[in-house]
Coordinates of C-alpha atoms (C1' of nucleotides) in Angstrom, one line a residue:
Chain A
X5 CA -36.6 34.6 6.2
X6 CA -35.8 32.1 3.2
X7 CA -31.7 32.2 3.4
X8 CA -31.4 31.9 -0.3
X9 CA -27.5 31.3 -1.8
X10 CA -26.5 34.2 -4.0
X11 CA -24.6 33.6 -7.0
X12 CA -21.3 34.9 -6.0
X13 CA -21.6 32.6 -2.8
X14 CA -22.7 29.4 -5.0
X15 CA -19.2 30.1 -6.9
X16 CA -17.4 30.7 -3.6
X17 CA -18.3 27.0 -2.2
X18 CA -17.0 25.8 -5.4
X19 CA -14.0 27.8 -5.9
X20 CA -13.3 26.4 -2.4
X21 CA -14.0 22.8 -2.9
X22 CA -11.8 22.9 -5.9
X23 CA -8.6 24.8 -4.6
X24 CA -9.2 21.7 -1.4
X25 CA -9.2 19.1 -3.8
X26 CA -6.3 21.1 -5.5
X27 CA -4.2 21.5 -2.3
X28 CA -4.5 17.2 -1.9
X29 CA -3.4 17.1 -5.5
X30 CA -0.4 19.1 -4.9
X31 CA 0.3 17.4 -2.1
X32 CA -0.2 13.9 -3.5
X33 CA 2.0 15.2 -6.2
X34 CA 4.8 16.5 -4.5
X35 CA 5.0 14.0 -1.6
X36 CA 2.7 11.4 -2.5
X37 CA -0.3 10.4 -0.3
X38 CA 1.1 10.1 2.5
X39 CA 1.4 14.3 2.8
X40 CA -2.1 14.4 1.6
X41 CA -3.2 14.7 5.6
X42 CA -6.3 16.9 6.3
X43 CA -4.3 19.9 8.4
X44 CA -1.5 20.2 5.6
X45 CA -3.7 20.1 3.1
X46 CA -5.8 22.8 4.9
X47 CA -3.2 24.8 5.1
X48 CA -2.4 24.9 1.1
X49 CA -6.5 25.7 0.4
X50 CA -6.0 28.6 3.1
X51 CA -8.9 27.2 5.0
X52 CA -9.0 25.4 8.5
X53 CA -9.3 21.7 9.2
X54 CA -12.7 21.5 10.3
X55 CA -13.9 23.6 6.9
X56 CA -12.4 20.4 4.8
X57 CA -15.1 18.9 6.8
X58 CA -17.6 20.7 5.3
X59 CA -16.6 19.9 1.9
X60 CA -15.9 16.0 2.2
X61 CA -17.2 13.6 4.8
X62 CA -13.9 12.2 5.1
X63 CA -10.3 11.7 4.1
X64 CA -11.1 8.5 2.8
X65 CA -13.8 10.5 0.9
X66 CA -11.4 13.4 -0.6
X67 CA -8.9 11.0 -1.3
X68 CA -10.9 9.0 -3.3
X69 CA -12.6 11.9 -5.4
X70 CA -8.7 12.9 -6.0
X71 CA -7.9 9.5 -7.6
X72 CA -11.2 9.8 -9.4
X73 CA -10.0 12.8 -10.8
X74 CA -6.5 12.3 -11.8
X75 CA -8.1 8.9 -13.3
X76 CA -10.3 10.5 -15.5
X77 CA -8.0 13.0 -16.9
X78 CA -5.7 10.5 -17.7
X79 CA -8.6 8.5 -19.4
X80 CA -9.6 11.2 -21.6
X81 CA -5.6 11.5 -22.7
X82 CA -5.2 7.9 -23.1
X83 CA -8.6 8.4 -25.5
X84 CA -7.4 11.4 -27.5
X85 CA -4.1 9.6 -28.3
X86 CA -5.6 6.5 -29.2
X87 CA -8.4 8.1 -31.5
X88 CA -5.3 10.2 -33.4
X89 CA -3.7 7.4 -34.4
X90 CA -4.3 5.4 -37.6
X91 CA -5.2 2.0 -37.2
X92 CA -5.7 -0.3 -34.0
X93 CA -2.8 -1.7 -33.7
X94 CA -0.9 2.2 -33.9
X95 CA -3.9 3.4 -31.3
X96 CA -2.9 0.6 -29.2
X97 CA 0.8 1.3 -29.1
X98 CA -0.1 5.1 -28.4
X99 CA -2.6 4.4 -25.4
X100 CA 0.1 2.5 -24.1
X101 CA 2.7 5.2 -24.5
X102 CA 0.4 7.7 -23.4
X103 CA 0.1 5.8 -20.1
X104 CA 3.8 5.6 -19.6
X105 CA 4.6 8.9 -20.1
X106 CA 2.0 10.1 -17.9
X107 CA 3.0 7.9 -14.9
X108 CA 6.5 9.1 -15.4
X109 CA 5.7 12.9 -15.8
X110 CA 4.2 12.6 -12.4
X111 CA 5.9 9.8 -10.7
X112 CA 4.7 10.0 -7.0
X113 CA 1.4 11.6 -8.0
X114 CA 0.9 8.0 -10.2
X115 CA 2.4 5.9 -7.2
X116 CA 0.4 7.3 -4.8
X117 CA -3.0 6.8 -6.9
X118 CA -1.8 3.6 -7.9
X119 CA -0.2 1.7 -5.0
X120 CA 1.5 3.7 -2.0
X121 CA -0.5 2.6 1.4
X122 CA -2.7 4.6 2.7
X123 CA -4.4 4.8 6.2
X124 CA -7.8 4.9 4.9
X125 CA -9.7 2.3 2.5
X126 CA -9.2 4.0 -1.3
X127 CA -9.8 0.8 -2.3
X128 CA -13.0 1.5 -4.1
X129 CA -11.8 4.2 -6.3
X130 CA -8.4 2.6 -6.8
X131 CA -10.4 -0.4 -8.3
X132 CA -12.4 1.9 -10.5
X133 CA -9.6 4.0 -11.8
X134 CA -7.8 0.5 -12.7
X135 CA -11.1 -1.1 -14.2
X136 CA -11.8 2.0 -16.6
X137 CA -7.8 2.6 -17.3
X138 CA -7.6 -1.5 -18.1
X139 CA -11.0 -1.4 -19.9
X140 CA -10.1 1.4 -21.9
X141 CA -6.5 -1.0 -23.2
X142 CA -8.3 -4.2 -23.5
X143 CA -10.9 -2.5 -26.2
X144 CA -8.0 -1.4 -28.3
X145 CA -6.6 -4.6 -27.8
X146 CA -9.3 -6.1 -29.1
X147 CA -10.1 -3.8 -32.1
X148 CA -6.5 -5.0 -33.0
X149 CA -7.9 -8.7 -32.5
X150 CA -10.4 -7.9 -34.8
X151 CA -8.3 -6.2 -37.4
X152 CA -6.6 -9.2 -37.5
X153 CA -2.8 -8.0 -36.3
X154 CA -2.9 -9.7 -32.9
X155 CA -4.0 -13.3 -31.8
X156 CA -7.2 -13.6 -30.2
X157 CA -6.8 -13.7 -26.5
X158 CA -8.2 -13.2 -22.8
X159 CA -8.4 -9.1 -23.5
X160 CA -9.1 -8.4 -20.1
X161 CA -6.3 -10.1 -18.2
X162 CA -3.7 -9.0 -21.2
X163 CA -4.6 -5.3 -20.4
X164 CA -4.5 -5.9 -16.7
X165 CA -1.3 -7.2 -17.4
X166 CA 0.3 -4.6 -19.4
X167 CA -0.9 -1.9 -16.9
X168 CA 1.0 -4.3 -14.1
X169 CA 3.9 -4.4 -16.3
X170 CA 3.9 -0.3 -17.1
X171 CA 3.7 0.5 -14.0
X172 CA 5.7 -1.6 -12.1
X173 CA 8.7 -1.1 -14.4
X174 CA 8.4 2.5 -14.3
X175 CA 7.0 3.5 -10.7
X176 CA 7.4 1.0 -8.8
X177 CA 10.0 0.3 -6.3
X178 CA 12.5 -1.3 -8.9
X179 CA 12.3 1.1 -11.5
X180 CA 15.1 2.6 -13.1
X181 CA 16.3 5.4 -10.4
X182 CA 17.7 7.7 -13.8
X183 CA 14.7 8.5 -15.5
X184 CA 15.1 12.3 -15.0
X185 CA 17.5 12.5 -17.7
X186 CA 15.1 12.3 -20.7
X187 CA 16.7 10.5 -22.9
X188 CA 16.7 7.3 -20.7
X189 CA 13.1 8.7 -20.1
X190 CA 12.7 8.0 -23.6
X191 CA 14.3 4.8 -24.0
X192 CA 12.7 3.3 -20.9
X193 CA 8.8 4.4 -22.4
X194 CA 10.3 3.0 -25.9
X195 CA 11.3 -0.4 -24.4
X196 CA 8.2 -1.3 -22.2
X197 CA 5.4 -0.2 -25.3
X198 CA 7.8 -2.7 -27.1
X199 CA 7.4 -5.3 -24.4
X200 CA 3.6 -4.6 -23.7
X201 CA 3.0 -4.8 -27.8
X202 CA 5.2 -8.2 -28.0
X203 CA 3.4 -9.3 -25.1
X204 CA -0.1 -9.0 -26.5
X205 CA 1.4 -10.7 -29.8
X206 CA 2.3 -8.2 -32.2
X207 CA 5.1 -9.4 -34.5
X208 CA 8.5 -8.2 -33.3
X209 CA 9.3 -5.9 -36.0
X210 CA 6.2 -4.6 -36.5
X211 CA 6.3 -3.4 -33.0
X212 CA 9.0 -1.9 -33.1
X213 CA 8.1 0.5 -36.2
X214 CA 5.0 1.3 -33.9
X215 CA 6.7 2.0 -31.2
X216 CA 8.9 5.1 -32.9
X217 CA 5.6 6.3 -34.6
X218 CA 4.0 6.4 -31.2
X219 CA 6.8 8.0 -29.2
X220 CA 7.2 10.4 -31.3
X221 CA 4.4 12.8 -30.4
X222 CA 4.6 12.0 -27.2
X223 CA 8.4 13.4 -27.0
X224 CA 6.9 16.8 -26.5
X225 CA 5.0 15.6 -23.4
X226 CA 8.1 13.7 -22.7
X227 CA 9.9 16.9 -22.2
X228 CA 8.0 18.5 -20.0
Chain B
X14 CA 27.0 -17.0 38.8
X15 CA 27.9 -17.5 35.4
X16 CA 24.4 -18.3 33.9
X17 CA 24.6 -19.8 30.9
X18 CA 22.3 -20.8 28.6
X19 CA 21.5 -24.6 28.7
X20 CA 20.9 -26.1 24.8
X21 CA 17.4 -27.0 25.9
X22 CA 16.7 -23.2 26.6
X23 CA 18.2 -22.1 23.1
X24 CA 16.1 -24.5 21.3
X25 CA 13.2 -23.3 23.2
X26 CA 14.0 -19.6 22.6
X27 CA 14.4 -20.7 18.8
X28 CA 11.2 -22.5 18.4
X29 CA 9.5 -19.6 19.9
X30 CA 10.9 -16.9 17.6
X31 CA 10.2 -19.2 14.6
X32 CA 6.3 -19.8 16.3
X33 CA 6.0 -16.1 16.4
X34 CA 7.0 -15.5 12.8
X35 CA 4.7 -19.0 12.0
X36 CA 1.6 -17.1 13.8
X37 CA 2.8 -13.9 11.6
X38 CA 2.4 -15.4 8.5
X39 CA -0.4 -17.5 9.3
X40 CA -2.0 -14.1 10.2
X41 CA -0.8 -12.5 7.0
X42 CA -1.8 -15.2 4.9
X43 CA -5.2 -15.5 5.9
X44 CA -6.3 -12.0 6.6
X45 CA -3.6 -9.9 4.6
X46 CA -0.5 -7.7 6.4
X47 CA -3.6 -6.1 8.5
X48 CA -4.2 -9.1 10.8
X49 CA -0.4 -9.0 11.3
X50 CA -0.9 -6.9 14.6
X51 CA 1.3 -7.6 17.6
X52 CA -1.6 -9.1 19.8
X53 CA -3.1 -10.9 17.6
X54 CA 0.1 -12.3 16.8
X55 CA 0.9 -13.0 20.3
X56 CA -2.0 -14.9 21.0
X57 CA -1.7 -17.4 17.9
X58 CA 2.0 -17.9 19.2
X59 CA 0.6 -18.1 22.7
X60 CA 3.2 -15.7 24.1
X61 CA 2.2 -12.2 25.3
X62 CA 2.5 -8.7 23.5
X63 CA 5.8 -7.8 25.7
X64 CA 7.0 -11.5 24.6
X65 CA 7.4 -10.2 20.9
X66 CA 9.8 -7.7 21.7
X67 CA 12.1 -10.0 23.3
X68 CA 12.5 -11.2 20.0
X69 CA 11.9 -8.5 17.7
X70 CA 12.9 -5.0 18.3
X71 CA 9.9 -3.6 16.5
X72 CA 6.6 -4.7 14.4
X73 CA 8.5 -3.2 11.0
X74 CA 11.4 -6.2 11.6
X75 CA 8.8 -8.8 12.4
X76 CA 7.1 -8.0 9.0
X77 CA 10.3 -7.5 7.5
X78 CA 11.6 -10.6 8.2
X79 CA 8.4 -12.6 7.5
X80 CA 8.6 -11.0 3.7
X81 CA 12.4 -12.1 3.6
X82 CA 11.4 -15.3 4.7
X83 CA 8.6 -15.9 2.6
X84 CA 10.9 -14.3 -0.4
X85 CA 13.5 -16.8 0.4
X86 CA 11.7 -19.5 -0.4
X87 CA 10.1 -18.3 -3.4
X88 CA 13.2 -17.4 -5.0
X89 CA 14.4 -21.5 -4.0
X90 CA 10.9 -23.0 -6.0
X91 CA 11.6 -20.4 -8.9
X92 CA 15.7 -21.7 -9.1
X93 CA 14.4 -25.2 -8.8
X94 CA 11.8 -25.1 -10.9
X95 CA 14.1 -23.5 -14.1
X96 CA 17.4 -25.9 -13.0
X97 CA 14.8 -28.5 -14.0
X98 CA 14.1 -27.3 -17.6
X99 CA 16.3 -28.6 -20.2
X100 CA 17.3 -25.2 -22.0
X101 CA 17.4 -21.8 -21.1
X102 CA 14.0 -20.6 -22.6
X103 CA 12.2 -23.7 -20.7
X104 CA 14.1 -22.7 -17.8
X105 CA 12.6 -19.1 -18.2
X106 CA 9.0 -20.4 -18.8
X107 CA 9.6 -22.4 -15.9
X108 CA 10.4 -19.5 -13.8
X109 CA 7.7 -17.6 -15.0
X110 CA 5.1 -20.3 -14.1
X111 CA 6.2 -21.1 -10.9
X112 CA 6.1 -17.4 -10.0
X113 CA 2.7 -17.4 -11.5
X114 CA 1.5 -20.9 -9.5
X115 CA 2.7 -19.6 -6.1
X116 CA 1.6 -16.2 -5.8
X117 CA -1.8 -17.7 -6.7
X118 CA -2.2 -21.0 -4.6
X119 CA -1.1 -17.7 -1.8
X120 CA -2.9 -14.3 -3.3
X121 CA -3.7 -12.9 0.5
X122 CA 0.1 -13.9 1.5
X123 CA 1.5 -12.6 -1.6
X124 CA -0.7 -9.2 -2.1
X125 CA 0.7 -8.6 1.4
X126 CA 4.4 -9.7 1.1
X127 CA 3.9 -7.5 -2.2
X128 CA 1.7 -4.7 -2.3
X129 CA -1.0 -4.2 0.4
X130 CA -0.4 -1.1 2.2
X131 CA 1.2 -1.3 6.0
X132 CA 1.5 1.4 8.9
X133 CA 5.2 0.5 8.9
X134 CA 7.8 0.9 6.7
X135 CA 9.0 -2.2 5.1
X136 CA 10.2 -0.8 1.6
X137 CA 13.6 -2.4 2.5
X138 CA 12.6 -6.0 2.5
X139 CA 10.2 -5.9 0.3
X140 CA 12.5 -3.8 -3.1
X141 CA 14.7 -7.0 -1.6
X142 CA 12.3 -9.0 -2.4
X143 CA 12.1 -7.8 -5.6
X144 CA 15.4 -7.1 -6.5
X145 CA 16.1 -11.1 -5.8
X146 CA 13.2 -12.3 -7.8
X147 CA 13.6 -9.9 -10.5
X148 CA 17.5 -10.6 -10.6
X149 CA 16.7 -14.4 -11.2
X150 CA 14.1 -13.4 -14.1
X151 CA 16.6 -11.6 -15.4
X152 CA 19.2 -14.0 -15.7
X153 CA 17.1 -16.5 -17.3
X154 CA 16.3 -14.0 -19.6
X155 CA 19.8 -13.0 -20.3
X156 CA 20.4 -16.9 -20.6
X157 CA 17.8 -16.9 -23.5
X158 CA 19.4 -13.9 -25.2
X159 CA 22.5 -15.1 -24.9
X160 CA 21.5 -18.8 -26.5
X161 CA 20.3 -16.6 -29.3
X162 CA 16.6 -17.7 -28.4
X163 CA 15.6 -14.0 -27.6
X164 CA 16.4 -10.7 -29.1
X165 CA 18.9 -8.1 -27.0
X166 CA 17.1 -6.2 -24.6
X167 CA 17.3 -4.7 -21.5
X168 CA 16.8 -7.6 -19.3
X169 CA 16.4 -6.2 -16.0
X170 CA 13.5 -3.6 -17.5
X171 CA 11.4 -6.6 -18.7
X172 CA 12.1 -9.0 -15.8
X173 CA 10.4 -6.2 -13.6
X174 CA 7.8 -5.7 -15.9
X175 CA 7.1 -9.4 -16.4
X176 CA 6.7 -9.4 -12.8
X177 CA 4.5 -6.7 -12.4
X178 CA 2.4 -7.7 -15.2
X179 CA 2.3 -11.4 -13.4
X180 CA 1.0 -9.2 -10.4
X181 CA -1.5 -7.2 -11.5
X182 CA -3.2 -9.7 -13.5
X183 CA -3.1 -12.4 -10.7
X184 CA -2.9 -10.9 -7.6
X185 CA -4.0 -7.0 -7.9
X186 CA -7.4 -5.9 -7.3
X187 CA -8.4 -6.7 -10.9
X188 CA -7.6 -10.0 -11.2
X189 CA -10.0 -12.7 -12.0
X190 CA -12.7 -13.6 -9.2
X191 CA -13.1 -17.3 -10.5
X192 CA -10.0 -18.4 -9.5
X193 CA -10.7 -20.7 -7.6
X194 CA -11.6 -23.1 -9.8
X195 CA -8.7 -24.9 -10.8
X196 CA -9.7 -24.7 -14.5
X197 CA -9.8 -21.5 -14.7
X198 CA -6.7 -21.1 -12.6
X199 CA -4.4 -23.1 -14.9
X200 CA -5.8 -21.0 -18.0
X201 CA -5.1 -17.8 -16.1
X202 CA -1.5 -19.0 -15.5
X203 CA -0.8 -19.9 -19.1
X204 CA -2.3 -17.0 -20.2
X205 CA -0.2 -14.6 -18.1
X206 CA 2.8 -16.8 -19.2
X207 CA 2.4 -16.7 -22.9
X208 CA 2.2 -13.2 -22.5
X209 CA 5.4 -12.9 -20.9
X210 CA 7.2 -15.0 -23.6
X211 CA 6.1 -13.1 -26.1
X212 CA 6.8 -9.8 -24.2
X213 CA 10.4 -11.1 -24.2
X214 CA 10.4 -11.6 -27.9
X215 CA 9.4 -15.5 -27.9
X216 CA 7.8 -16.2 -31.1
X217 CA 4.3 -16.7 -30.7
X218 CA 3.8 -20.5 -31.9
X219 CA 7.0 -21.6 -29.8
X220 CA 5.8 -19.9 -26.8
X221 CA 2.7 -21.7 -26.6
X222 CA 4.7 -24.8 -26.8
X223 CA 7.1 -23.7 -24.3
X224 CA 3.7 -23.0 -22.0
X225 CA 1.8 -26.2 -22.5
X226 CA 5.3 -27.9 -21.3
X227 CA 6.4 -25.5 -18.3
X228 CA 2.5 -25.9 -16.7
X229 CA 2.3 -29.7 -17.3
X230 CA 5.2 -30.3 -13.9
X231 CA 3.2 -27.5 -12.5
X232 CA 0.0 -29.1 -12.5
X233 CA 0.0 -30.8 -9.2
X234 CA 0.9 -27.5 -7.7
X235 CA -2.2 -25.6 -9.3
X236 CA -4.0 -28.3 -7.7
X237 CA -3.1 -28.0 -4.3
Chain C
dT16 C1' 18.0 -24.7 48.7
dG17 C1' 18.6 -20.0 47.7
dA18 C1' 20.6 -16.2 45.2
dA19 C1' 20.8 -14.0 40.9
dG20 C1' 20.2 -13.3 36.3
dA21 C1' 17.1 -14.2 32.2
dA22 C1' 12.7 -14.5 30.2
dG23 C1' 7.8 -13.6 30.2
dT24 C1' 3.7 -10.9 31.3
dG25 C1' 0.0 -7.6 30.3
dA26 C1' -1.8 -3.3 31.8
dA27 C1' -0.6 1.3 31.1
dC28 C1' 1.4 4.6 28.0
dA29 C1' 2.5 7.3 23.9
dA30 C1' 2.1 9.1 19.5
dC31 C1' -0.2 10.1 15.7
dT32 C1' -4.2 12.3 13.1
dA33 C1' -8.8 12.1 11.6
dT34 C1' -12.9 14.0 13.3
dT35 C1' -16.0 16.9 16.1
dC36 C1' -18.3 20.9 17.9
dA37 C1' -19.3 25.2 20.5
dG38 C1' -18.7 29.5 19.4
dA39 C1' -17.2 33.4 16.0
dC40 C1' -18.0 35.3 11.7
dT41 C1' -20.4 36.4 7.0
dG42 C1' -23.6 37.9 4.2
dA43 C1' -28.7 37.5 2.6
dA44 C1' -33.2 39.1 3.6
dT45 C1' -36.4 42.4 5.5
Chain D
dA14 C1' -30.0 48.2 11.0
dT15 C1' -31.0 43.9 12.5
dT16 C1' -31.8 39.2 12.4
dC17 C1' -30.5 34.7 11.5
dA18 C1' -29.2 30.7 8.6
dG19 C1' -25.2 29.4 6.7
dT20 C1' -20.3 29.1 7.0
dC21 C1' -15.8 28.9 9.1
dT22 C1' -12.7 28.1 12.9
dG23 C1' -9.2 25.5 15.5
dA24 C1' -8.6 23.6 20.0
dA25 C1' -10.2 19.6 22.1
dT26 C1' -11.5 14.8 21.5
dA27 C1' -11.2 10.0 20.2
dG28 C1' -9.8 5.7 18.6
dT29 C1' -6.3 2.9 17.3
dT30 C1' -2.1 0.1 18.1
dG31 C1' 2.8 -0.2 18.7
dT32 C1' 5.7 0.0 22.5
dT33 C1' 7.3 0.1 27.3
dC34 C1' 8.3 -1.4 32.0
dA35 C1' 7.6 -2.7 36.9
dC36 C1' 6.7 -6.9 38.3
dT37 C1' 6.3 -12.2 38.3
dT38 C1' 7.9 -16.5 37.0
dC39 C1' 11.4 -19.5 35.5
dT40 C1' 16.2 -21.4 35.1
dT41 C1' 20.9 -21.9 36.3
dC42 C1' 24.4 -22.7 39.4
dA43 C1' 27.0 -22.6 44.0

DNA sequence: TGAAGAAGTGAACAACTATTCAGACTGAAT
DNA sequence: ATTCAGTCTGAATAGTTGTTCACTTCTTCA
């Protein structure tokens, strides 16, 4: 009488929760949040409406585990980037490359997490994805502090700034309308790491040699 | 037969269309773009629902024209504001601060006119928006470069940035809860405007002179 | 004063999607 | 083989607001 899960069907619930939270990234991706709508996204997991149902309580729900999602992964690549490099000052210019080319590599994806309106409250996980994405910045900022190569300075509010300045100047609704070609890809990540690491108080030229060493792994990411 | 419109009944028609965009911003400033909703709207003009649409064809020019509106005279404080400074990187500073004094002394008004997500589309007005305020940041900036006070750059990249990073670190869902207190407010505005300066190339120890001088005319402002 | 056009009204409508739920289906246990 | 809890389905529902429109009220002018 006890109905016990097998195995294979603990897998199956997964393997379906996964390809529904797949199917909203996809979507998300390719036409930002507003295409992530329950019956489209449905669809793409090859499932019906009322089965997302049984996976998340809600839209608002879903959506918010996406952006959680998306937010950690590009957590963990701001973190491996940052840890390669060789000082603070270097792991501060490549978290805040890393960030750049991320959000243009995936464009409406970013937007959509970031800032497109959405018909249900995401607020929450917006919020967090910002706090952990600007707490992350403001500790390298501050190991630089520490080191001795910037001023000291409000840490939080200069990370919350540079991530305002990254991403308005390269997803928002003024930014550059030619970054497919990727050498003004290139240039554009090149010249707001330059601004953020100015901004924060690194010496001009000393930023700029940072800025080179930093972009220069990242070209391969660039590319793709 | 001829009916014509006596003056008395134009300036009635005119003060009503300007009360309904007054009860539209009213709305928007003290409960965000979401209490800009027809009825409510109405009501605060004290016209009816159907009233509205004798004026304005749909809710998306209402909101559209409340952001160019509100736009408009942001971008007149921000030209007055630098005209007043004696040289071009005051005049910049200026700018900056102004920018950075409004959108706080108005953070629901301006996270709507900016950011917060609405059911219609009002990209147009608002990349307007932008695209005026960013142009005058950017020709102040150029003005600086050009007087030799800044290094070349790509001025239009780092006025948008500058203005997103003054966003997000004033206005965006991480900026600082204690800002009400005037105190704090002033520091959070010189903070987010040294950081600007320097993001331009402004050598640290002049930018925190050009600071100190650009919040002093701004003070009263903070204030109120 | 009355005829006719303009302006105003607000209840009803429309459109859009998230959400539900009664019934069909699957697969585990005996 | 049979039972039955668990799972899936997708058409129907529901709630929300912008928008319309038949009707009323107001204003102009002969």
């Amino acid at each position: 009488m006890v109905y016990r899960r097998t195995h294979q069907v603990v897998k199956r619930l997964a393997a379906r929760r996964s390809a529904i939270l797949s199917a909203a990234r996809d979507a998300a991706a390719a036409g930002g949040m507003a295409a992530v709508q329950i019956a489209p996204v449905a669809v793409r997991a090859n499932v019906a409406a009322g089965t997302v149902y049984r996976y998340f309580p809600s839209k608002a729900e879903l959506i918010s585990e996406l952006i959680t999602e998306v937010s950690r992964d590009e957590l963990s690549a701001i973190r491996r980037a940052a840890e390669a490099a060789p000082g603070p000052s270097s792991a501060l210019a490549a978290a805040v490359t890393t960030i750049a080319v991320h959000v243009l590599s995936q464009r409406k994806l970013a937007w959509g997490i970031l800032a497109e309106p959405v018909d249900v409250d995401v607020t929450a996980s917006r919020l967090a994805s910002r706090r952990d994405i600007s707490g992350e910045l403001a500790m390298r900022i501050d190991a630089a502090v520490r080191a001795g190569h910037l001023p000291a300075q409000d840490t939080a509010l200069a990370a919350t700034a540079l991530l305002g300045a990254l991403h308005e100047a390269l997803v928002g609704p003024l930014a550059p309308s030619n970054l497919d070609d990727p050498i003004k890809l290139r240039d554009a990540v090149q010249t707001v790491t330059l601004l953020a690491l100015r901004a924060v108080g690194v010496m001009d030229a000393r930023a700029r040699g940072l800025v080179v060493q930093a972009t220069t792994p990242a070209k391969a990411l660039v590319g793709a």
